[in-house]
Coordinates of C-alpha atoms in Angstrom, one line a residue:
M8 CA 0.0 0.0 0.0
A9 CA 1.3 3.4 -1.0
G10 CA 1.4 6.4 1.3
D11 CA -1.9 7.7 -0.2
F12 CA -3.5 4.3 0.5
S13 CA -3.6 3.3 -3.2
C14 CA -2.6 -0.2 -4.2
T15 CA 1.0 -0.3 -5.6
I16 CA 0.4 -3.7 -7.4
H17 CA -3.2 -3.2 -8.6
Q18 CA -2.2 -3.4 -12.3
R19 CA -0.5 -6.8 -11.7
L20 CA -3.2 -8.4 -9.6
R21 CA -5.3 -9.9 -12.4
P22 CA -2.4 -11.6 -14.2
R23 CA -1.4 -13.1 -10.8
G24 CA -4.8 -14.6 -10.3
F25 CA -6.2 -12.1 -7.8
R26 CA -9.3 -11.1 -9.7
G27 CA -11.4 -10.3 -6.7
C28 CA -9.3 -7.3 -5.7
T29 CA -9.8 -5.8 -9.2
V30 CA -13.5 -6.2 -9.2
F31 CA -14.4 -4.4 -6.0
D32 CA -16.0 -1.0 -6.2
C33 CA -17.0 1.1 -3.2
F34 CA -19.5 3.3 -5.2
G35 CA -17.7 6.4 -3.8
A36 CA -18.3 5.5 -0.2
G37 CA -14.6 5.6 0.7
Q38 CA -14.2 9.2 -0.5
L39 CA -17.3 10.4 1.4
V40 CA -16.4 8.7 4.6
S41 CA -12.8 9.8 4.6
Q42 CA -13.3 13.3 3.4
H43 CA -16.7 14.2 4.8
T44 CA -17.7 12.1 7.7
F45 CA -14.2 12.1 9.3
A46 CA -13.1 15.5 7.8
G47 CA -10.0 14.1 6.0
T48 CA -8.5 12.6 9.2
S49 CA -7.0 9.2 8.5
W50 CA -7.4 6.3 11.0
T51 CA -3.6 6.1 10.8
Q52 CA -3.4 9.6 12.2
D53 CA -6.1 8.9 14.7
P54 CA -6.1 5.2 15.6
S55 CA -9.0 5.6 17.9
S56 CA -11.3 6.3 14.9
K57 CA -10.4 3.1 13.1
S58 CA -13.3 0.9 14.3
S59 CA -15.9 3.7 13.8
M60 CA -14.6 4.6 10.4
F61 CA -14.7 1.0 9.2
A62 CA -18.2 0.5 10.5
V63 CA -19.4 3.7 8.9
F64 CA -17.8 2.8 5.6
K65 CA -19.6 -0.6 5.6
V66 CA -23.0 1.2 5.9
V67 CA -22.3 4.0 3.5
R68 CA -21.1 1.6 0.8
Q69 CA -24.5 -0.1 1.0
L70 CA -26.3 3.2 0.9
H71 CA -24.4 4.4 -2.1
E72 CA -25.1 1.1 -3.9
M73 CA -28.8 1.7 -3.3
L74 CA -28.4 5.2 -4.7
W75 CA -26.8 3.8 -7.9
Y76 CA -29.8 1.5 -8.5
L77 CA -32.3 4.2 -7.6
A78 CA -30.8 6.6 -10.1
E79 CA -31.2 4.1 -12.9
A80 CA -34.8 3.3 -11.8
R81 CA -35.6 7.0 -11.7
Q82 CA -34.2 7.5 -15.2
R83 CA -35.9 4.5 -16.9
T84 CA -39.4 4.4 -15.4
F85 CA -42.3 5.9 -17.3
N86 CA -44.5 5.9 -14.2
P87 CA -44.5 9.3 -12.4
D88 CA -45.4 7.7 -9.1
L89 CA -42.4 5.4 -9.2
A90 CA -40.2 8.3 -10.2
T91 CA -41.4 10.3 -7.2
A92 CA -40.9 7.3 -4.9
A93 CA -37.3 6.9 -6.3
D94 CA -36.6 10.6 -5.7
N95 CA -37.9 10.5 -2.1
L96 CA -35.9 7.4 -1.2
S97 CA -32.8 8.9 -2.8
E98 CA -33.1 12.1 -0.9
Y99 CA -33.5 10.2 2.4
I100 CA -30.6 7.9 1.8
T101 CA -28.4 10.7 0.6
A102 CA -29.1 12.7 3.7
T103 CA -28.4 9.7 5.9
A104 CA -25.1 8.9 4.1
H105 CA -24.0 12.6 4.6
G106 CA -24.9 12.6 8.3
D107 CA -22.3 12.2 11.1
A108 CA -21.1 8.8 12.2
S109 CA -23.8 8.3 14.7
T110 CA -26.5 9.1 12.1
V111 CA -25.0 6.6 9.6
L112 CA -24.7 3.8 12.1
A113 CA -28.3 4.3 13.3
A114 CA -29.6 3.8 9.8
D115 CA -32.0 0.9 9.4
V116 CA -30.2 -0.6 6.4
E117 CA -32.3 -3.7 6.2
T118 CA -35.6 -1.8 6.0
L119 CA -34.1 0.5 3.3
H120 CA -32.9 -2.5 1.3
G121 CA -36.5 -3.8 1.4
E122 CA -38.0 -0.5 0.2
V123 CA -35.4 -0.1 -2.5
R124 CA -35.8 -3.6 -3.7
T125 CA -39.5 -3.4 -3.9
L126 CA -39.3 -0.2 -6.1
L127 CA -36.6 -1.7 -8.3
M128 CA -38.7 -4.8 -8.9
E129 CA -41.7 -2.6 -9.9
V130 CA -39.6 -0.6 -12.4
S131 CA -38.2 -3.9 -13.7
E132 CA -41.7 -5.3 -14.3
E133 CA -42.7 -2.1 -16.0
L134 CA -39.8 -2.1 -18.4
R135 CA -39.9 -5.8 -19.2
A136 CA -43.6 -5.9 -19.8
S137 CA -43.3 -5.3 -23.5
Y138 CA -40.9 -8.2 -24.0
G139 CA -42.1 -11.8 -24.1
A140 CA -39.3 -13.6 -22.2
E141 CA -41.5 -16.3 -20.6
D142 CA -41.2 -18.7 -23.5
K143 CA -37.4 -18.4 -23.9
Q144 CA -35.7 -21.7 -23.0
T145 CA -32.1 -22.5 -22.2
L146 CA -30.1 -25.6 -21.3
D147 CA -31.4 -25.6 -17.7
G148 CA -35.0 -25.2 -18.7
G149 CA -35.6 -21.4 -18.6
L150 CA -34.6 -17.9 -17.8
H151 CA -35.8 -16.9 -14.4
P152 CA -34.6 -15.2 -11.2
G153 CA -31.8 -17.2 -9.5
A154 CA -31.4 -19.5 -12.5
D155 CA -28.4 -21.7 -12.5
L156 CA -26.8 -20.8 -15.9
M157 CA -23.2 -21.5 -14.9
G158 CA -21.3 -22.4 -18.1
A159 CA -24.5 -22.4 -20.2
N160 CA -24.3 -21.6 -23.9
I161 CA -26.8 -18.9 -24.5
S162 CA -24.9 -17.1 -27.2
H163 CA -26.4 -15.2 -30.1
Q164 CA -29.9 -15.1 -28.6
S165 CA -32.4 -12.3 -28.0
L166 CA -32.8 -12.4 -24.2
C167 CA -34.7 -9.1 -24.2
G168 CA -36.9 -8.6 -21.1
S169 CA -35.7 -11.7 -19.3
D170 CA -35.6 -11.6 -15.5
L171 CA -32.1 -12.9 -14.5
R172 CA -32.1 -11.2 -11.1
G173 CA -29.7 -13.1 -8.9
A174 CA -28.9 -15.7 -11.6
Y175 CA -25.7 -17.6 -11.7
L176 CA -24.0 -16.7 -15.0
I177 CA -20.5 -17.7 -14.0
G178 CA -18.6 -18.6 -17.1
A179 CA -21.8 -18.5 -19.2
N180 CA -21.4 -17.9 -23.0
L181 CA -23.4 -14.8 -23.8
R182 CA -21.4 -13.9 -26.9
G183 CA -23.4 -11.9 -29.4
S184 CA -26.6 -11.9 -27.3
D185 CA -29.0 -9.0 -26.9
L186 CA -29.6 -8.3 -23.2
T187 CA -31.9 -5.2 -23.7
A188 CA -34.1 -4.7 -20.6
V189 CA -32.7 -7.9 -19.0
D190 CA -32.9 -7.5 -15.2
L191 CA -29.3 -8.3 -13.9
L192 CA -29.8 -7.2 -10.3
G193 CA -27.3 -9.2 -8.3
A194 CA -26.5 -11.6 -11.1
D195 CA -23.1 -13.3 -10.8
L196 CA -21.2 -12.5 -14.0
R197 CA -17.8 -13.8 -13.0
G198 CA -16.1 -15.1 -16.1
A199 CA -19.2 -14.6 -18.2
Q200 CA -18.3 -14.2 -21.9
L201 CA -19.8 -10.9 -23.1
H202 CA -17.9 -10.5 -26.3
N203 CA -20.0 -8.7 -29.0
A204 CA -23.0 -8.8 -26.7
D205 CA -25.4 -5.8 -26.3
L206 CA -25.8 -4.7 -22.7
S207 CA -26.3 -1.1 -23.5
K208 CA -29.8 -1.1 -22.1
A209 CA -29.5 -4.0 -19.6
L210 CA -31.2 -3.2 -16.3
Y211 CA -29.3 -2.8 -13.0
L212 CA -25.9 -3.6 -14.3
T213 CA -23.0 -2.4 -12.2
Q214 CA -19.3 -1.8 -12.7
P215 CA -18.3 -4.7 -10.3
Q216 CA -20.3 -7.1 -12.4
I217 CA -18.7 -5.9 -15.6
N218 CA -15.2 -6.0 -14.0
A219 CA -15.7 -9.6 -13.2
A220 CA -16.8 -10.6 -16.7
E221 CA -14.9 -11.0 -20.0
G222 CA -15.7 -8.9 -23.1
D223 CA -14.1 -7.0 -25.9
R224 CA -14.3 -3.7 -27.8
N225 CA -17.5 -4.8 -29.5
T226 CA -19.3 -5.3 -26.2
L227 CA -21.9 -2.6 -25.8
L228 CA -22.2 -1.1 -22.3
P229 CA -24.5 1.4 -20.6
P230 CA -23.1 5.0 -20.7
R231 CA -22.5 5.0 -16.9
L232 CA -20.1 2.0 -17.1
T233 CA -16.5 1.9 -18.0
R234 CA -15.0 -0.7 -20.3
P235 CA -12.5 -2.8 -18.1
A236 CA -8.9 -2.5 -19.0
H237 CA -8.5 -6.3 -19.3
W238 CA -11.1 -6.5 -22.2

C-alpha cells in the first residue's frame, strides 16, 4: 500500500490470479467517509477512529449502492409515481449517508434495502412488460430469477426482457446476445463471456459485475459504465 492508501500492485493483480481485488467498487463510499464524515483525518493519524470509520464505511457503501440503482430506476421508469418514490428514497438515503457517524450507524439498512428492492422490482416489471421472455428456454429449462446458468451456452440469442435477477451466470457464454431490458440485479457474471454482446440497455448492471466478466471492444455497455482494461 502506498502512502496515499492506493494499491501499488493493482495493475498486476489480475495476471497473478487475484481477480477479486480488481472487481471491488465502493461506489464512492470511501471518499465520502474519509473526506466528509471524518473530515479528512485518516485512521492512521487517529487510531481511535479506526473501528468507527470502518463501521461507517460498511454502511455508506450499501447506501451508495442503493443510490446507484435508484438513479437508474428513476431515469428509466415511465411511471411518475415510481419516479417520485425513487426521488424520495434517494433524498432520504443521501441525507443519511451525509450525516455524522452516529446518524449513519443508526440507519435501518435492512428496511431501506427492502423498500429499494420493492421499487426496483416494480420498475423492472414495467420495463420488461413489453418483452415476451416467458417462452425463452435455455439448457437448464428457462430464464428466471436465481437461474443456474453456470457455463451455459446462451450465445447469439435475444434475451430481451428476461428476469435474470440473482442468476448464476458464472462462465456463461453470452457472446453476441442481446440483453436489452434484462434484469441483472445481483446476477453473478464472474467469467461470463460478453464478447460482442449488447448490454447497453441492460437493467441494474454495475461496474463490479462488468469488471468480473470477460468482453471486448465490441461489447456494448450502458453509458454509466467503463470498459474494463482487461477486455
